[in-house]
């Protein structure tokens, strides 16, 4: 039977005698088992005997009483809900062909299983990619932190050299010795001015443009960040 192929079974159950089906011993001398059905009437409940079985078919009689029309229709309804859920799950999982008319329960389960496996593979792949990105970002973050620390220490070294130069000029060997402090601080990391530069003011005015432009970008970034944080706090 294909999924949802309950037409004949439903038609038979709906056409059968409605009511509460029961099983019990008969009233005759042999007390053969009987399947009853309680039929609601305006004046009460009428009892109708569907059939009387012999002891050899006792198990069949019990089964018939349990597999009554109401039970069959309820099972069909539950099966249809399950089928709809399975088709919806197959659709969500991207399993193709889940709405095919000639689709058996086994085939639908296989499609859902394929979808689950596909989702697991995709999720595993995405997880690996996210872990790789996380590790890369972590490495880049560590590199950026060390670069910032390096620049901060280098800047601190220049400040320290200039302060030492002032001390040397005021309290030490004078201006020439003071300039040696600055020279050594620049020569160490290779930051001496180009040999062709002879006009200090022209050199400064030319090079400070890029520095000021970069500082403007930094200040704009911090200002935008403060504004965003202030907006979120409101």
PDB file of C-alpha atoms in Angstrom:
ATOM      1  CA  UNK A   1       0.000   0.000   0.000  1.00  0.00           C
ATOM      2  CA  UNK A   2       1.307   3.446  -0.923  1.00  0.00           C
ATOM      3  CA  UNK A   3       1.412   6.254   1.580  1.00  0.00           C
ATOM      4  CA  UNK A   4      -2.098   7.661   2.082  1.00  0.00           C
ATOM      5  CA  UNK A   5      -3.828   4.821   0.165  1.00  0.00           C
ATOM      6  CA  UNK A   6      -6.639   4.363   2.695  1.00  0.00           C
ATOM      7  CA  UNK A   7      -9.581   5.017   0.370  1.00  0.00           C
ATOM      8  CA  UNK A   8     -11.145   1.552   0.415  1.00  0.00           C
ATOM      9  CA  UNK A   9     -10.385   0.961   4.085  1.00  0.00           C
ATOM     10  CA  UNK A  10     -11.919   4.307   5.048  1.00  0.00           C
ATOM     11  CA  UNK A  11     -14.988   3.683   2.866  1.00  0.00           C
ATOM     12  CA  UNK A  12     -15.536   0.274   4.438  1.00  0.00           C
ATOM     13  CA  UNK A  13     -15.088   1.606   7.979  1.00  0.00           C
ATOM     14  CA  UNK A  14     -17.506   4.470   7.374  1.00  0.00           C
ATOM     15  CA  UNK A  15     -20.071   2.098   5.849  1.00  0.00           C
ATOM     16  CA  UNK A  16     -19.834  -0.429   8.707  1.00  0.00           C
ATOM     17  CA  UNK A  17     -22.137  -0.397  11.716  1.00  0.00           C
ATOM     18  CA  UNK A  18     -21.279   2.553  13.931  1.00  0.00           C
ATOM     19  CA  UNK A  19     -21.266   2.319  17.699  1.00  0.00           C
ATOM     20  CA  UNK A  20     -19.274   0.745  20.494  1.00  0.00           C
ATOM     21  CA  UNK A  21     -18.180  -2.767  19.584  1.00  0.00           C
ATOM     22  CA  UNK A  22     -17.785  -5.296  22.388  1.00  0.00           C
ATOM     23  CA  UNK A  23     -16.784  -8.911  22.745  1.00  0.00           C
ATOM     24  CA  UNK A  24     -18.237 -11.387  25.205  1.00  0.00           C
ATOM     25  CA  UNK A  25     -19.695 -14.869  25.760  1.00  0.00           C
ATOM     26  CA  UNK A  26     -23.035 -15.767  24.245  1.00  0.00           C
ATOM     27  CA  UNK A  27     -26.175 -16.769  26.123  1.00  0.00           C
ATOM     28  CA  UNK A  28     -26.624 -20.128  24.427  1.00  0.00           C
ATOM     29  CA  UNK A  29     -25.758 -23.520  25.815  1.00  0.00           C
ATOM     30  CA  UNK A  30     -22.370 -23.512  24.129  1.00  0.00           C
ATOM     31  CA  UNK A  31     -21.730 -19.878  25.136  1.00  0.00           C
ATOM     32  CA  UNK A  32     -19.892 -19.236  21.906  1.00  0.00           C
ATOM     33  CA  UNK A  33     -18.231 -15.784  21.861  1.00  0.00           C
ATOM     34  CA  UNK A  34     -20.274 -12.994  20.336  1.00  0.00           C
ATOM     35  CA  UNK A  35     -19.325  -9.581  18.982  1.00  0.00           C
ATOM     36  CA  UNK A  36     -21.901  -6.983  20.066  1.00  0.00           C
ATOM     37  CA  UNK A  37     -22.367  -3.380  19.024  1.00  0.00           C
ATOM     38  CA  UNK A  38     -24.140  -0.797  21.163  1.00  0.00           C
ATOM     39  CA  UNK A  39     -26.368   1.365  18.992  1.00  0.00           C
ATOM     40  CA  UNK A  40     -27.407   4.679  20.584  1.00  0.00           C
ATOM     41  CA  UNK A  41     -31.169   5.184  20.304  1.00  0.00           C
ATOM     42  CA  UNK A  42     -33.477   7.981  21.391  1.00  0.00           C
ATOM     43  CA  UNK A  43     -34.868   5.737  24.108  1.00  0.00           C
ATOM     44  CA  UNK A  44     -31.506   4.302  25.178  1.00  0.00           C
ATOM     45  CA  UNK A  45     -28.927   1.912  23.756  1.00  0.00           C
ATOM     46  CA  UNK A  46     -29.904  -1.021  21.573  1.00  0.00           C
ATOM     47  CA  UNK A  47     -27.610  -4.018  21.469  1.00  0.00           C
ATOM     48  CA  UNK A  48     -27.064  -5.657  18.116  1.00  0.00           C
ATOM     49  CA  UNK A  49     -25.294  -8.962  17.600  1.00  0.00           C
ATOM     50  CA  UNK A  50     -22.894  -8.730  14.697  1.00  0.00           C
ATOM     51  CA  UNK A  51     -21.877 -12.353  14.620  1.00  0.00           C
ATOM     52  CA  UNK A  52     -21.432 -15.398  16.834  1.00  0.00           C
ATOM     53  CA  UNK A  53     -18.165 -17.294  16.642  1.00  0.00           C
ATOM     54  CA  UNK A  54     -17.217 -20.751  17.747  1.00  0.00           C
ATOM     55  CA  UNK A  55     -14.352 -21.320  20.122  1.00  0.00           C
ATOM     56  CA  UNK A  56     -11.993 -22.037  17.249  1.00  0.00           C
ATOM     57  CA  UNK A  57     -12.407 -18.441  16.056  1.00  0.00           C
ATOM     58  CA  UNK A  58     -12.364 -16.880  19.506  1.00  0.00           C
ATOM     59  CA  UNK A  59      -9.171 -14.924  18.717  1.00  0.00           C
ATOM     60  CA  UNK A  60     -10.740 -13.666  15.488  1.00  0.00           C
ATOM     61  CA  UNK A  61     -13.789 -12.455  17.389  1.00  0.00           C
ATOM     62  CA  UNK A  62     -11.614 -10.539  19.840  1.00  0.00           C
ATOM     63  CA  UNK A  63      -9.707  -8.987  16.958  1.00  0.00           C
ATOM     64  CA  UNK A  64     -12.872  -7.952  15.117  1.00  0.00           C
ATOM     65  CA  UNK A  65     -14.253  -6.298  18.247  1.00  0.00           C
ATOM     66  CA  UNK A  66     -11.045  -4.293  18.681  1.00  0.00           C
ATOM     67  CA  UNK A  67     -10.585  -3.485  14.979  1.00  0.00           C
ATOM     68  CA  UNK A  68     -13.956  -1.762  14.879  1.00  0.00           C
ATOM     69  CA  UNK A  69     -14.835   1.095  12.506  1.00  0.00           C
ATOM     70  CA  UNK A  70     -14.095   3.833  15.052  1.00  0.00           C
ATOM     71  CA  UNK A  71     -10.674   2.333  15.842  1.00  0.00           C
ATOM     72  CA  UNK A  72      -9.845   1.946  12.141  1.00  0.00           C
ATOM     73  CA  UNK A  73     -10.842   5.540  11.339  1.00  0.00           C
ATOM     74  CA  UNK A  74      -8.791   6.811  14.291  1.00  0.00           C
ATOM     75  CA  UNK A  75      -5.742   4.848  13.113  1.00  0.00           C
ATOM     76  CA  UNK A  76      -6.162   6.234   9.580  1.00  0.00           C
ATOM     77  CA  UNK A  77      -6.338   9.778  10.964  1.00  0.00           C
ATOM     78  CA  UNK A  78      -3.195   9.239  13.051  1.00  0.00           C
ATOM     79  CA  UNK A  79      -1.390   7.714  10.072  1.00  0.00           C
ATOM     80  CA  UNK A  80      -2.304  10.695   7.886  1.00  0.00           C
ATOM     81  CA  UNK A  81      -1.031  13.133  10.516  1.00  0.00           C
ATOM     82  CA  UNK A  82       2.203  11.134  10.712  1.00  0.00           C
ATOM     83  CA  UNK A  83       2.493  11.044   6.916  1.00  0.00           C
ATOM     84  CA  UNK A  84       1.972  14.811   6.665  1.00  0.00           C
ATOM     85  CA  UNK A  85       4.612  15.313   9.340  1.00  0.00           C
ATOM     86  CA  UNK A  86       7.065  13.042   7.543  1.00  0.00           C
ATOM     87  CA  UNK A  87       6.476  14.811   4.224  1.00  0.00           C
ATOM     88  CA  UNK A  88       6.940  18.187   5.916  1.00  0.00           C
ATOM     89  CA  UNK A  89      10.142  16.944   7.547  1.00  0.00           C
ATOM     90  CA  UNK A  90      11.396  15.595   4.229  1.00  0.00           C
ATOM     91  CA  UNK A  91      10.629  18.964   2.633  1.00  0.00           C
ATOM     92  CA  UNK A  92      12.460  20.843   5.391  1.00  0.00           C
ATOM     93  CA  UNK A  93      15.459  18.548   5.023  1.00  0.00           C
ATOM     94  CA  UNK A  94      15.551  19.093   1.268  1.00  0.00           C
ATOM     95  CA  UNK A  95      14.740  15.502   0.300  1.00  0.00           C
ATOM     96  CA  UNK A  96      13.390  15.533  -3.257  1.00  0.00           C
ATOM     97  CA  UNK A  97      10.344  13.545  -4.371  1.00  0.00           C
ATOM     98  CA  UNK A  98       8.667  13.563  -0.977  1.00  0.00           C
ATOM     99  CA  UNK A  99       5.284  14.475  -2.521  1.00  0.00           C
ATOM    100  CA  UNK A 100       5.237  11.702  -5.120  1.00  0.00           C
ATOM    101  CA  UNK A 101       1.890   9.919  -5.292  1.00  0.00           C
ATOM    102  CA  UNK A 102       3.339   6.396  -5.571  1.00  0.00           C
ATOM    103  CA  UNK A 103       5.509   6.672  -2.487  1.00  0.00           C
ATOM    104  CA  UNK A 104       5.713   3.859   0.035  1.00  0.00           C
ATOM    105  CA  UNK A 105       6.296   4.379   3.735  1.00  0.00           C
ATOM    106  CA  UNK A 106       9.744   2.806   3.404  1.00  0.00           C
ATOM    107  CA  UNK A 107      10.658   5.172   0.581  1.00  0.00           C
ATOM    108  CA  UNK A 108       9.501   8.195   2.585  1.00  0.00           C
ATOM    109  CA  UNK A 109      11.527   7.070   5.599  1.00  0.00           C
ATOM    110  CA  UNK A 110      14.551   6.631   3.322  1.00  0.00           C
ATOM    111  CA  UNK A 111      14.086  10.160   1.985  1.00  0.00           C
ATOM    112  CA  UNK A 112      13.864  11.557   5.505  1.00  0.00           C
ATOM    113  CA  UNK A 113      16.965   9.564   6.475  1.00  0.00           C
ATOM    114  CA  UNK A 114      18.775  10.949   3.434  1.00  0.00           C
ATOM    115  CA  UNK A 115      17.748  14.445   4.487  1.00  0.00           C
ATOM    116  CA  UNK A 116      18.954  13.870   8.045  1.00  0.00           C
ATOM    117  CA  UNK A 117      22.308  12.557   6.793  1.00  0.00           C
ATOM    118  CA  UNK A 118      22.603  15.438   4.331  1.00  0.00           C
ATOM    119  CA  UNK A 119      21.818  17.935   7.088  1.00  0.00           C
ATOM    120  CA  UNK A 120      24.376  16.291   9.369  1.00  0.00           C
ATOM    121  CA  UNK A 121      27.033  16.438   6.639  1.00  0.00           C
ATOM    122  CA  UNK A 122      26.214  20.063   5.850  1.00  0.00           C
ATOM    123  CA  UNK A 123      26.148  21.008   9.529  1.00  0.00           C
ATOM    124  CA  UNK A 124      29.464  19.253  10.091  1.00  0.00           C
ATOM    125  CA  UNK A 125      30.994  21.065   7.147  1.00  0.00           C
ATOM    126  CA  UNK A 126      29.682  24.417   8.356  1.00  0.00           C
ATOM    127  CA  UNK A 127      30.934  23.693  11.864  1.00  0.00           C
ATOM    128  CA  UNK A 128      34.402  22.915  10.492  1.00  0.00           C
ATOM    129  CA  UNK A 129      34.367  26.127   8.455  1.00  0.00           C
ATOM    130  CA  UNK A 130      33.245  28.159  11.468  1.00  0.00           C
ATOM    131  CA  UNK A 131      35.961  26.602  13.610  1.00  0.00           C
ATOM    132  CA  UNK A 132      38.545  27.394  10.932  1.00  0.00           C
ATOM    133  CA  UNK A 133      37.291  30.987  10.702  1.00  0.00           C
ATOM    134  CA  UNK A 134      37.314  31.266  14.485  1.00  0.00           C
ATOM    135  CA  UNK A 135      40.891  29.983  14.655  1.00  0.00           C
ATOM    136  CA  UNK A 136      41.935  32.359  11.877  1.00  0.00           C
ATOM    137  CA  UNK A 137      40.256  35.316  13.590  1.00  0.00           C
ATOM    138  CA  UNK A 138      41.871  34.315  16.862  1.00  0.00           C
ATOM    139  CA  UNK A 139      45.302  34.199  15.216  1.00  0.00           C
ATOM    140  CA  UNK A 140      44.700  37.528  13.473  1.00  0.00           C
ATOM    141  CA  UNK A 141      43.491  39.026  16.754  1.00  0.00           C
ATOM    142  CA  UNK A 142      46.631  37.846  18.536  1.00  0.00           C
ATOM    143  CA  UNK A 143      48.761  39.295  15.727  1.00  0.00           C
ATOM    144  CA  UNK A 144      46.885  42.608  15.895  1.00  0.00           C
ATOM    145  CA  UNK A 145      47.283  42.747  19.678  1.00  0.00           C
ATOM    146  CA  UNK A 146      51.027  42.168  19.427  1.00  0.00           C
ATOM    147  CA  UNK A 147      51.309  44.714  16.611  1.00  0.00           C
ATOM    148  CA  UNK A 148      49.492  47.306  18.738  1.00  0.00           C
ATOM    149  CA  UNK A 149      51.726  46.468  21.670  1.00  0.00           C
ATOM    150  CA  UNK A 150      54.792  46.802  19.432  1.00  0.00           C
ATOM    151  CA  UNK A 151      53.687  50.230  18.162  1.00  0.00           C
ATOM    152  CA  UNK A 152      52.817  51.360  21.679  1.00  0.00           C
ATOM    153  CA  UNK A 153      56.246  50.333  22.957  1.00  0.00           C
ATOM    154  CA  UNK A 154      57.955  51.950  19.966  1.00  0.00           C
ATOM    155  CA  UNK A 155      56.052  55.176  20.563  1.00  0.00           C
ATOM    156  CA  UNK A 156      56.930  55.002  24.246  1.00  0.00           C
ATOM    157  CA  UNK A 157      60.564  54.519  23.309  1.00  0.00           C
ATOM    158  CA  UNK A 158      60.516  57.698  21.189  1.00  0.00           C
ATOM    159  CA  UNK A 159      58.888  59.668  24.024  1.00  0.00           C
ATOM    160  CA  UNK A 160      61.475  58.316  26.451  1.00  0.00           C
ATOM    161  CA  UNK A 161      64.327  59.273  24.094  1.00  0.00           C
ATOM    162  CA  UNK A 162      62.979  62.823  23.642  1.00  0.00           C
ATOM    163  CA  UNK A 163      62.568  63.264  27.397  1.00  0.00           C
ATOM    164  CA  UNK A 164      66.089  62.002  27.932  1.00  0.00           C
ATOM    165  CA  UNK A 165      67.293  64.452  25.272  1.00  0.00           C
ATOM    166  CA  UNK A 166      65.713  67.350  27.166  1.00  0.00           C
ATOM    167  CA  UNK A 167      67.339  66.205  30.381  1.00  0.00           C
ATOM    168  CA  UNK A 168      70.687  65.892  28.572  1.00  0.00           C
ATOM    169  CA  UNK A 169      70.370  69.379  27.070  1.00  0.00           C
ATOM    170  CA  UNK A 170      69.362  71.054  30.336  1.00  0.00           C
ATOM    171  CA  UNK A 171      71.418  69.131  32.865  1.00  0.00           C
ATOM    172  CA  UNK A 172      73.960  67.065  30.942  1.00  0.00           C
ATOM    173  CA  UNK A 173      76.450  67.534  28.129  1.00  0.00           C
ATOM    174  CA  UNK A 174      74.387  69.984  26.125  1.00  0.00           C
ATOM    175  CA  UNK A 175      72.524  70.134  22.839  1.00  0.00           C
ATOM    176  CA  UNK A 176      74.812  67.898  20.758  1.00  0.00           C
ATOM    177  CA  UNK A 177      74.627  65.081  23.291  1.00  0.00           C
ATOM    178  CA  UNK A 178      70.873  65.581  23.526  1.00  0.00           C
ATOM    179  CA  UNK A 179      70.502  65.143  19.770  1.00  0.00           C
ATOM    180  CA  UNK A 180      72.446  61.896  20.065  1.00  0.00           C
ATOM    181  CA  UNK A 181      69.596  60.518  22.187  1.00  0.00           C
ATOM    182  CA  UNK A 182      67.092  61.276  19.437  1.00  0.00           C
ATOM    183  CA  UNK A 183      69.404  59.981  16.707  1.00  0.00           C
ATOM    184  CA  UNK A 184      69.942  56.667  18.493  1.00  0.00           C
ATOM    185  CA  UNK A 185      66.185  56.233  19.095  1.00  0.00           C
ATOM    186  CA  UNK A 186      65.455  56.650  15.375  1.00  0.00           C
ATOM    187  CA  UNK A 187      68.444  54.695  14.097  1.00  0.00           C
ATOM    188  CA  UNK A 188      67.646  51.571  16.121  1.00  0.00           C
ATOM    189  CA  UNK A 189      64.376  50.674  14.340  1.00  0.00           C
ATOM    190  CA  UNK A 190      65.543  52.208  11.055  1.00  0.00           C
ATOM    191  CA  UNK A 191      63.453  55.374  11.219  1.00  0.00           C
ATOM    192  CA  UNK A 192      66.097  57.978  10.312  1.00  0.00           C
ATOM    193  CA  UNK A 193      64.971  60.559   7.718  1.00  0.00           C
ATOM    194  CA  UNK A 194      65.959  60.015   4.064  1.00  0.00           C
ATOM    195  CA  UNK A 195      69.476  61.245   3.319  1.00  0.00           C
ATOM    196  CA  UNK A 196      68.252  63.626   0.608  1.00  0.00           C
ATOM    197  CA  UNK A 197      66.065  65.644   2.990  1.00  0.00           C
ATOM    198  CA  UNK A 198      67.653  69.020   3.832  1.00  0.00           C
ATOM    199  CA  UNK A 199      64.673  71.245   4.734  1.00  0.00           C
ATOM    200  CA  UNK A 200      63.196  70.142   8.050  1.00  0.00           C
ATOM    201  CA  UNK A 201      60.045  72.282   7.850  1.00  0.00           C
ATOM    202  CA  UNK A 202      59.255  71.240   4.290  1.00  0.00           C
ATOM    203  CA  UNK A 203      59.808  67.594   5.201  1.00  0.00           C
ATOM    204  CA  UNK A 204      57.523  67.906   8.241  1.00  0.00           C
ATOM    205  CA  UNK A 205      54.768  69.749   6.374  1.00  0.00           C
ATOM    206  CA  UNK A 206      54.766  67.152   3.617  1.00  0.00           C
ATOM    207  CA  UNK A 207      54.778  64.060   5.822  1.00  0.00           C
ATOM    208  CA  UNK A 208      52.328  65.328   8.449  1.00  0.00           C
ATOM    209  CA  UNK A 209      49.480  65.353   5.887  1.00  0.00           C
ATOM    210  CA  UNK A 210      49.178  61.543   5.857  1.00  0.00           C
ATOM    211  CA  UNK A 211      49.504  61.448   9.644  1.00  0.00           C
ATOM    212  CA  UNK A 212      46.701  63.983  10.127  1.00  0.00           C
ATOM    213  CA  UNK A 213      44.486  62.169   7.607  1.00  0.00           C
ATOM    214  CA  UNK A 214      44.971  58.901   9.432  1.00  0.00           C
ATOM    215  CA  UNK A 215      44.272  60.560  12.778  1.00  0.00           C
ATOM    216  CA  UNK A 216      41.035  62.007  11.379  1.00  0.00           C
ATOM    217  CA  UNK A 217      39.924  58.482  10.429  1.00  0.00           C
ATOM    218  CA  UNK A 218      40.736  57.234  13.919  1.00  0.00           C
ATOM    219  CA  UNK A 219      38.814  60.064  15.575  1.00  0.00           C
ATOM    220  CA  UNK A 220      35.817  59.550  13.249  1.00  0.00           C
ATOM    221  CA  UNK A 221      35.780  55.843  14.117  1.00  0.00           C
ATOM    222  CA  UNK A 222      35.783  56.527  17.852  1.00  0.00           C
ATOM    223  CA  UNK A 223      33.114  59.209  17.503  1.00  0.00           C
ATOM    224  CA  UNK A 224      30.814  56.872  15.527  1.00  0.00           C
ATOM    225  CA  UNK A 225      31.381  54.117  18.070  1.00  0.00           C
ATOM    226  CA  UNK A 226      30.528  56.417  20.975  1.00  0.00           C
ATOM    227  CA  UNK A 227      27.365  57.572  19.190  1.00  0.00           C
ATOM    228  CA  UNK A 228      26.264  53.973  18.540  1.00  0.00           C
ATOM    229  CA  UNK A 229      26.882  52.958  22.148  1.00  0.00           C
ATOM    230  CA  UNK A 230      24.977  56.009  23.390  1.00  0.00           C
ATOM    231  CA  UNK A 231      22.023  55.135  21.112  1.00  0.00           C
ATOM    232  CA  UNK A 232      21.934  51.536  22.374  1.00  0.00           C
ATOM    233  CA  UNK A 233      21.980  52.734  25.982  1.00  0.00           C
ATOM    234  CA  UNK A 234      18.872  54.903  25.476  1.00  0.00           C
TER     235      UNK A 234
END
